[in-house]
XYZ file of C-alpha atoms in Angstrom:
544
model
C -37.714 27.141 -37.556
C -33.913 27.354 -37.385
C -33.785 25.116 -34.312
C -35.270 22.244 -36.373
C -32.425 22.251 -38.902
C -30.245 19.121 -38.717
C -27.155 20.300 -36.832
C -25.631 16.954 -35.829
C -22.697 17.094 -38.311
C -21.817 20.588 -37.073
C -21.953 20.152 -33.293
C -18.226 20.680 -32.718
C -17.900 23.750 -35.011
C -21.005 25.238 -33.374
C -19.474 24.735 -29.931
C -16.294 26.506 -31.070
C -18.238 29.450 -32.538
C -20.460 29.774 -29.460
C -17.346 29.439 -27.292
C -15.735 32.385 -29.094
C -18.870 34.483 -28.533
C -19.108 33.499 -24.867
C -15.461 33.768 -23.892
C -13.743 36.156 -26.335
C -16.240 38.782 -27.523
C -16.022 42.027 -25.471
C -13.329 40.382 -23.358
C -11.931 43.697 -22.134
C -15.311 45.183 -21.095
C -15.180 44.249 -17.410
C -12.815 46.156 -15.136
C -9.843 44.422 -13.493
C -10.444 42.662 -10.154
C -7.950 41.879 -7.400
C -7.255 38.267 -8.367
C -6.483 38.935 -11.990
C -4.559 42.112 -11.149
C -2.150 39.989 -9.099
C -1.791 37.514 -11.950
C -1.365 40.185 -14.613
C 1.295 42.020 -12.615
C 3.263 38.791 -12.342
C 2.916 38.223 -16.108
C 3.985 41.788 -16.865
C 7.054 41.493 -14.620
C 8.022 38.355 -16.510
C 8.299 40.540 -19.592
C 9.706 43.718 -18.071
C 12.089 42.165 -15.519
C 12.647 38.708 -17.061
C 11.250 36.933 -13.965
C 10.135 33.774 -15.800
C 11.115 31.202 -13.168
C 11.300 33.164 -9.930
C 7.960 34.892 -10.290
C 7.255 38.231 -8.612
C 4.487 40.678 -7.823
C 5.556 44.278 -7.442
C 9.109 42.849 -7.547
C 8.507 40.733 -4.420
C 8.587 36.892 -4.630
C 5.275 35.320 -5.583
C 5.335 31.538 -5.367
C 1.708 31.021 -4.327
C 0.778 29.981 -7.876
C 2.763 27.840 -10.319
C 3.684 29.750 -13.468
C 2.173 27.977 -16.507
C -0.888 30.280 -16.856
C 1.348 33.263 -16.159
C 3.725 32.205 -18.928
C 0.844 31.891 -21.393
C -0.508 35.278 -20.310
C 2.900 36.929 -20.621
C 3.351 35.496 -24.115
C -0.071 36.822 -25.126
C 0.769 40.268 -23.711
C 4.073 40.279 -25.595
C 2.185 39.617 -28.851
C -0.885 41.834 -28.440
C 0.430 44.569 -26.165
C 1.613 44.872 -22.591
C -1.066 47.474 -21.817
C -3.874 45.514 -23.478
C -6.350 43.951 -21.014
C -7.715 41.785 -23.843
C -4.241 40.286 -24.306
C -3.952 39.346 -20.624
C -7.373 37.670 -20.588
C -7.139 35.902 -23.945
C -5.285 32.752 -22.753
C -7.982 32.033 -20.133
C -10.660 32.450 -22.808
C -8.865 30.136 -25.245
C -8.253 27.473 -22.620
C -11.980 27.622 -21.736
C -12.883 26.854 -25.344
C -10.328 24.042 -25.241
C -12.039 22.678 -22.110
C -15.436 22.664 -23.869
C -13.961 20.750 -26.827
C -12.330 18.143 -24.580
C -15.490 17.916 -22.473
C -17.541 17.171 -25.604
C -15.058 14.526 -26.757
C -15.097 12.981 -23.277
C -18.861 12.407 -23.551
C -18.489 10.670 -26.910
C -15.798 8.439 -25.422
C -18.352 7.360 -22.784
C -20.834 6.415 -25.536
C -23.173 9.293 -24.753
C -25.350 10.370 -27.669
C -23.953 13.285 -29.649
C -27.008 15.433 -28.997
C -26.783 14.910 -25.235
C -23.050 15.626 -25.307
C -23.770 18.774 -27.335
C -26.380 19.904 -24.790
C -24.001 19.273 -21.896
C -21.237 21.271 -23.575
C -23.564 24.215 -24.217
C -24.736 24.102 -20.592
C -21.138 23.969 -19.389
C -19.975 27.022 -21.354
C -23.040 29.095 -20.364
C -22.966 28.236 -16.648
C -22.349 31.368 -14.605
C -19.037 30.597 -12.945
C -17.609 28.937 -16.044
C -18.415 32.101 -18.026
C -16.934 34.290 -15.305
C -13.744 32.228 -14.954
C -13.226 31.983 -18.700
C -13.466 35.744 -19.113
C -11.449 36.534 -15.999
C -7.699 36.335 -15.572
C -7.739 33.812 -12.742
C -5.868 30.535 -12.932
C -8.648 28.128 -11.802
C -9.927 27.730 -15.360
C -6.459 26.633 -16.534
C -5.955 23.907 -13.962
C -9.436 22.423 -14.469
C -9.361 22.704 -18.277
C -6.105 20.801 -18.441
C -7.496 18.206 -16.032
C -10.568 17.656 -18.241
C -8.156 16.896 -21.100
C -6.283 14.565 -18.759
C -9.548 12.727 -17.965
C -10.251 12.269 -21.685
C -6.871 10.757 -22.497
C -6.893 8.766 -19.244
C -10.116 7.035 -20.317
C -8.621 6.335 -23.741
C -5.622 4.852 -21.963
C -7.494 2.554 -19.568
C -9.813 1.294 -22.305
C -6.743 -0.320 -23.857
C -7.138 1.397 -27.210
C -4.437 1.650 -29.849
C -1.612 4.063 -29.119
C -1.985 3.315 -25.409
C 1.405 4.748 -24.444
C 0.689 7.850 -26.509
C -2.548 8.341 -24.562
C -0.689 7.763 -21.287
C 1.882 10.369 -22.303
C -0.789 12.921 -23.235
C -2.786 12.234 -20.068
C 0.390 12.698 -18.017
C 1.331 15.944 -19.770
C -2.115 17.454 -19.193
C -2.044 16.216 -15.598
C 1.304 17.968 -15.201
C -0.050 21.104 -16.882
C -2.855 21.135 -14.313
C -0.362 20.847 -11.452
C 1.771 23.555 -13.057
C -1.281 25.842 -13.169
C -2.504 25.728 -9.577
C -0.834 22.878 -7.761
C -2.924 19.894 -6.599
C -6.252 21.797 -6.577
C -7.752 20.032 -9.600
C -6.177 16.715 -8.654
C -8.167 16.844 -5.423
C -11.407 18.519 -6.532
C -11.822 17.136 -10.079
C -9.600 14.153 -10.886
C -9.960 12.217 -7.625
C -13.801 12.293 -7.630
C -13.653 11.435 -11.354
C -11.646 8.302 -10.568
C -13.954 7.220 -7.741
C -17.110 7.804 -9.804
C -15.625 5.982 -12.794
C -14.517 3.020 -10.678
C -18.006 2.652 -9.168
C -19.858 3.062 -12.460
C -17.672 1.500 -15.152
C -15.066 -0.471 -13.184
C -11.398 -0.576 -14.177
C -9.944 -3.176 -16.491
C -6.634 -4.579 -15.319
C -3.749 -5.979 -17.338
C 0.046 -5.789 -17.262
C -0.029 -3.435 -20.240
C -2.422 -1.117 -18.418
C -0.180 -0.920 -15.347
C 2.739 0.039 -17.574
C 0.628 2.794 -19.090
C -0.497 4.004 -15.658
C 3.124 4.049 -14.484
C 4.096 6.142 -17.512
C 1.141 8.472 -16.820
C 2.179 8.984 -13.188
C 5.879 9.533 -13.950
C 5.217 12.008 -16.782
C 2.547 13.815 -14.758
C 4.676 14.246 -11.652
C 7.833 15.289 -13.483
C 6.093 17.777 -15.782
C 3.967 19.134 -12.942
C 6.503 19.551 -10.125
C 9.815 20.572 -11.701
C 9.186 24.296 -11.171
C 8.307 23.716 -7.515
C 11.559 21.826 -7.013
C 13.634 24.582 -8.657
C 11.956 27.430 -6.758
C 12.295 25.551 -3.471
C 15.946 24.748 -4.089
C 17.119 28.212 -5.194
C 14.885 30.389 -2.996
C 14.075 28.163 0.003
C 13.217 30.853 2.554
C 10.690 32.714 0.418
C 9.219 29.465 -0.888
C 8.878 27.966 2.597
C 7.165 31.112 3.856
C 4.646 31.008 1.023
C 4.037 27.266 1.462
C 3.446 27.721 5.176
C 1.039 30.613 4.606
C -0.916 28.757 1.931
C -1.221 25.516 3.924
C -2.272 27.416 7.050
C -5.037 29.168 5.110
C -6.692 25.857 4.282
C -7.607 25.487 7.942
C -7.755 29.006 9.380
C -8.666 31.472 6.596
C -12.172 32.079 5.271
C -13.443 29.114 7.273
C -17.049 28.143 6.540
C -19.326 25.383 7.888
C -19.284 22.002 6.168
C -22.668 22.646 4.519
C -21.515 25.932 2.939
C -21.251 24.421 -0.558
C -24.604 22.679 -0.645
C -26.183 25.416 -2.725
C -23.520 24.652 -5.335
C -26.041 24.248 -8.155
C -26.833 27.986 -7.988
C -23.337 28.682 -9.370
C -24.614 27.399 -12.706
C -26.540 30.678 -12.928
C -29.125 30.551 -15.693
C -29.247 26.741 -15.352
C -29.981 26.735 -11.610
C -33.444 25.130 -11.797
C -32.523 22.423 -14.366
C -29.318 21.748 -12.396
C -31.291 21.284 -9.203
C -33.704 18.907 -10.943
C -30.784 16.867 -12.287
C -29.764 16.081 -8.710
C -33.013 14.191 -7.958
C -31.301 10.885 -8.658
C -34.171 8.515 -7.902
C -36.542 10.601 -10.012
C -34.286 10.706 -13.096
C -32.866 7.204 -12.760
C -35.569 5.472 -14.880
C -36.039 8.432 -17.213
C -32.617 9.374 -18.645
C -31.389 8.131 -22.003
C -28.139 6.708 -20.603
C -28.475 5.751 -16.953
C -24.888 4.554 -16.565
C -23.455 7.842 -17.826
C -25.924 9.870 -15.749
C -24.962 7.892 -12.637
C -21.278 8.534 -13.359
C -21.742 12.308 -13.628
C -24.070 12.441 -10.661
C -21.509 10.634 -8.485
C -18.651 12.747 -9.861
C -20.564 15.896 -8.895
C -21.472 14.697 -5.404
C -18.001 13.358 -4.572
C -16.449 16.638 -5.739
C -18.751 18.631 -3.449
C -18.013 16.316 -0.526
C -14.236 16.611 -0.933
C -14.426 20.391 -1.178
C -16.688 20.532 1.880
C -14.108 18.700 4.002
C -11.589 21.553 3.624
C -12.333 24.295 6.204
C -11.381 27.148 3.833
C -14.264 27.737 1.433
C -14.932 30.243 -1.345
C -17.604 30.266 -4.027
C -15.005 30.193 -6.810
C -13.681 26.868 -5.504
C -16.903 25.308 -6.837
C -15.718 25.666 -10.420
C -14.738 21.956 -10.780
C -18.182 20.884 -9.532
C -19.877 22.706 -12.412
C -18.074 20.524 -14.961
C -19.748 17.172 -14.177
C -22.916 18.999 -13.061
C -23.317 20.404 -16.597
C -23.491 16.894 -18.010
C -25.891 15.698 -15.302
C -28.080 18.714 -16.142
C -28.030 17.813 -19.844
C -29.714 14.489 -19.091
C -32.606 16.292 -17.407
C -32.823 18.849 -20.248
C -32.806 16.083 -22.857
C -35.549 14.230 -20.955
C -37.652 17.416 -20.803
C -37.210 18.065 -24.543
C -38.222 14.499 -25.450
C -41.111 13.981 -23.055
C -42.564 17.283 -21.852
C -45.670 17.299 -24.063
C -46.727 13.686 -23.628
C -45.220 12.242 -20.444
C -44.788 15.071 -17.928
C -47.291 15.253 -15.087
C -48.584 18.620 -13.877
C -46.186 18.424 -10.927
C -43.198 17.680 -13.200
C -44.032 20.671 -15.373
C -43.829 23.180 -12.494
C -39.993 23.574 -12.412
C -39.865 23.803 -16.218
C -42.489 26.552 -16.365
C -40.812 28.278 -13.407
C -37.473 28.207 -15.220
C -38.807 29.773 -18.412
C -41.177 32.093 -16.570
C -38.228 33.634 -14.696
C -36.188 33.971 -17.901
C -39.107 35.629 -19.689
C -39.576 38.083 -16.837
C -35.838 38.911 -16.802
C -35.844 39.466 -20.570
C -38.602 42.068 -20.347
C -37.438 43.661 -17.081
C -33.700 44.034 -17.717
C -33.917 47.078 -20.059
C -35.874 48.965 -17.377
C -33.511 47.856 -14.597
C -30.531 49.105 -16.617
C -32.238 52.426 -17.264
C -33.116 53.049 -13.616
C -29.728 51.751 -12.427
C -27.556 53.833 -14.732
C -29.993 56.773 -15.104
C -28.854 59.456 -17.535
C -25.432 57.787 -17.893
C -27.056 55.164 -20.111
C -27.499 57.720 -22.904
C -23.736 57.970 -23.354
C -24.083 54.589 -25.082
C -27.656 54.986 -26.270
C -27.291 52.953 -29.458
C -25.714 50.033 -27.612
C -28.434 50.268 -24.936
C -31.212 50.343 -27.545
C -29.701 47.393 -29.427
C -29.449 45.389 -26.208
C -33.009 46.331 -25.232
C -34.356 45.275 -28.639
C -32.550 41.943 -28.285
C -34.005 41.360 -24.802
C -37.563 42.263 -25.786
C -37.336 40.043 -28.889
C -35.976 37.255 -26.707
C -38.862 37.707 -24.262
C -41.381 37.489 -27.119
C -39.720 34.291 -28.365
C -39.891 32.853 -24.845
C -43.626 33.610 -24.770
C -44.034 31.998 -28.202
C -42.121 28.894 -27.107
C -44.175 28.612 -23.919
C -47.500 28.878 -25.791
C -46.333 26.217 -28.286
C -44.690 24.126 -25.516
C -41.634 23.882 -27.774
C -38.938 22.744 -25.331
C -36.184 22.553 -27.918
C -36.747 26.183 -28.874
C -36.989 27.293 -25.238
C -33.755 25.649 -24.155
C -32.044 27.041 -27.282
C -33.228 30.504 -26.253
C -31.763 29.896 -22.797
C -28.320 29.492 -24.376
C -28.959 32.445 -26.686
C -29.757 34.631 -23.681
C -26.222 34.271 -22.305
C -24.673 34.807 -25.731
C -26.772 37.940 -26.238
C -25.979 39.403 -22.835
C -22.258 38.964 -23.466
C -22.489 40.257 -27.046
C -24.826 43.240 -26.647
C -24.919 43.950 -22.927
C -21.300 43.695 -21.829
C -20.106 46.841 -23.672
C -22.368 48.807 -21.309
C -19.997 47.870 -18.467
C -17.720 50.662 -19.687
C -20.232 53.051 -18.121
C -19.247 51.883 -14.634
C -15.505 51.471 -15.214
C -13.313 52.918 -12.405
C -11.450 54.937 -15.063
C -14.506 57.200 -15.210
C -13.805 58.415 -11.667
C -11.745 61.565 -11.351
C -8.910 61.494 -10.709
C -8.134 58.144 -12.283
C -4.872 56.219 -12.183
C -3.635 57.661 -15.486
C -4.068 61.204 -14.165
C -2.216 60.368 -10.934
C 0.690 58.838 -12.846
C 0.801 61.806 -15.217
C 1.006 64.163 -12.226
C 3.851 62.151 -10.688
C 5.840 62.004 -13.929
C 5.334 65.681 -14.745
C 6.787 66.560 -11.334
C 9.575 63.959 -11.615
C 8.594 62.189 -8.379
C 8.553 58.619 -7.117
C 5.364 57.050 -5.765
C 4.955 54.966 -2.590
C 1.960 53.235 -1.035
C 1.815 53.589 2.749
C -1.002 51.072 3.231
C 0.396 48.023 1.457
C -0.243 46.016 -1.699
C -3.044 47.297 -3.949
C -2.938 44.998 -7.018
C -5.577 46.761 -9.122
C -3.716 50.058 -8.704
C -0.293 48.582 -9.471
C -1.496 46.892 -12.668
C -3.331 49.988 -13.888
C -0.406 52.231 -12.872
C 1.788 50.270 -15.260
C 4.896 49.768 -13.151
C 5.857 48.631 -9.622
C 4.997 50.738 -6.581
C 6.842 49.844 -3.359
C 4.516 47.731 -1.238
C 4.690 50.005 1.773
C 6.903 52.680 3.200
C 7.018 50.483 6.293
C 9.375 48.266 4.298
C 11.988 50.957 4.894
C 11.759 50.687 8.680
C 12.874 53.950 10.270
C 14.634 55.040 7.088
C 12.099 56.714 4.881
C 12.877 57.315 1.189
C 15.886 59.540 0.615
C 14.156 61.926 -1.819
C 13.264 65.401 -0.604
C 9.835 65.069 -2.190
C 7.743 62.098 -3.236
C 4.142 60.996 -3.668
C 2.328 58.731 -1.235
C -0.960 56.871 -1.419
C -2.647 55.993 1.853
C -5.808 54.256 2.945
C -6.436 56.368 6.026
C -9.109 54.085 7.407
C -6.873 50.999 7.461
C -3.714 52.957 8.431
C -4.986 55.579 10.918
C -1.604 56.366 12.539
C 0.357 56.808 9.335
C 1.009 60.541 9.913
C 3.268 59.780 12.880
C 5.801 58.380 10.402
C 5.966 61.720 8.585
C 6.597 64.222 11.376
C 9.578 65.625 9.472
C 7.563 66.100 6.295
C 5.080 68.644 5.127
C 2.075 66.760 3.725
C -0.002 68.301 0.971
C -3.259 66.585 0.094
C -3.789 66.415 -3.672
C -6.863 64.289 -4.292
C -8.634 60.983 -3.559
C -8.121 58.066 -5.909
C -11.150 55.770 -6.086
C -10.968 52.465 -7.973
C -14.526 51.429 -7.142
C -16.918 51.108 -10.083
C -18.017 54.579 -11.110
C -21.640 53.977 -10.113
C -20.957 52.516 -6.638
C -19.731 55.753 -5.013
C -16.859 54.135 -3.131
C -18.515 51.411 -1.097
C -15.326 49.299 -0.886
C -12.849 51.192 1.276
C -9.971 48.925 0.198
C -10.142 50.490 -3.264
C -9.664 54.074 -2.026
C -6.372 55.899 -1.518
C -5.737 59.515 -0.571
C -2.925 61.024 -2.595
C -0.403 63.279 -0.806
C 2.869 64.948 -1.720
C 5.412 64.585 1.106
C 8.147 67.266 1.261
C 10.968 67.380 3.813
C 10.684 70.388 6.113
């Protein structure tokens, strides 16, 4: 069998190839969401309006996020096309592959066996929220990827290896890159628990040379990570202060959840949920793992990260991304133990979660073709060859799962678990085009064509709609309310309005004749408009 071939010399190249399949293949298949629309608009306005330092969204100041990921995204768009969704998402995908490489090298630096490090890296890149973040134009993946690199060079620095100042410099630059990607988020949620877990597990060596290196690390990290903040604050203090106040207030008053909200964090690993849960039974795994010290380190890193995130009142599922990084390595110790000992040393009770894990995956493999058919109905036949190819893959995968279960071949079964994610992204993701909002009529391109053919300007009465603005291709004034009592001077113009969220909007247009044209719906084509925020009625306003 292929899985028995000696792969040890090729672990890193395999991780890179699998990373390309997971993060880059079919990168433009999923439709734009609100978070990445905001980021992509800012990147586009860097190119079209030269706003590289004083970043904007729809030509209004946007200082909520530092600009490093936006710069990288803008550069990619300038190379591959300003209208190309693939170009905007590519930097996040590449930095995700970079994170996997640095994560793998970090394990080797901690004297973890290559095979275990390889398993952990595969688990990391196929964990649900890592996959989602790496294929999505949000900036969380940048800040945490750079911080993983910082952790690697930081360990090289404190272990007093050769080129100590070089390692301090590199650790500081990646620390600064993390700050310049999303402020202190990763410092708090990833690096701080890393330091605490490392101090408890491995202790810190102290020497005068080490303190010099640490000082260099801190100075380089702070300077490289905060210079943009200082410039933006100095040259645009009012806008920057307003953003800073809003962001800091949100930590304590926006999207507030109870302190236990994150304690189902292991479910964010998606396909690895059951193994991830088992890896958290510390006292059970303690005598069983191949490297107890390393397992303890990653277990503590995971737990401390969850605790620190739980302290902050504002909570969102995507904030759990840094937790999945050490959790992937903790999970690999359980997976390695299961591969080595399942046949001979597992009790009947220990086997239950393993059989449950692969039983669920087998069921999903056989059921998913039918679920797609009944979910998409006759629409599925528009991409019948892609659907049939995906269905054949899933059925074949299900048969291989059954074979692996009957042979109790854990190495094959866990390999198939990775293959399942790769296959879904390779063969299944193109089917997402069948639910793209562009399939609704009218779509954004048709609305823009109508506006341009009639030589009109467009305004949005109901406020910022990032997905629309990005797809529209150029700025739309945030709201006619920005004009106060002075409405636009044109005799005729187009307006978009969410009538449910702005019920009294007509009172502003008493001096205008309003002609309804159509309803623009940016919900997925199959959802029939269940998110009202994504709906705008399109009117032409003409002075009476």
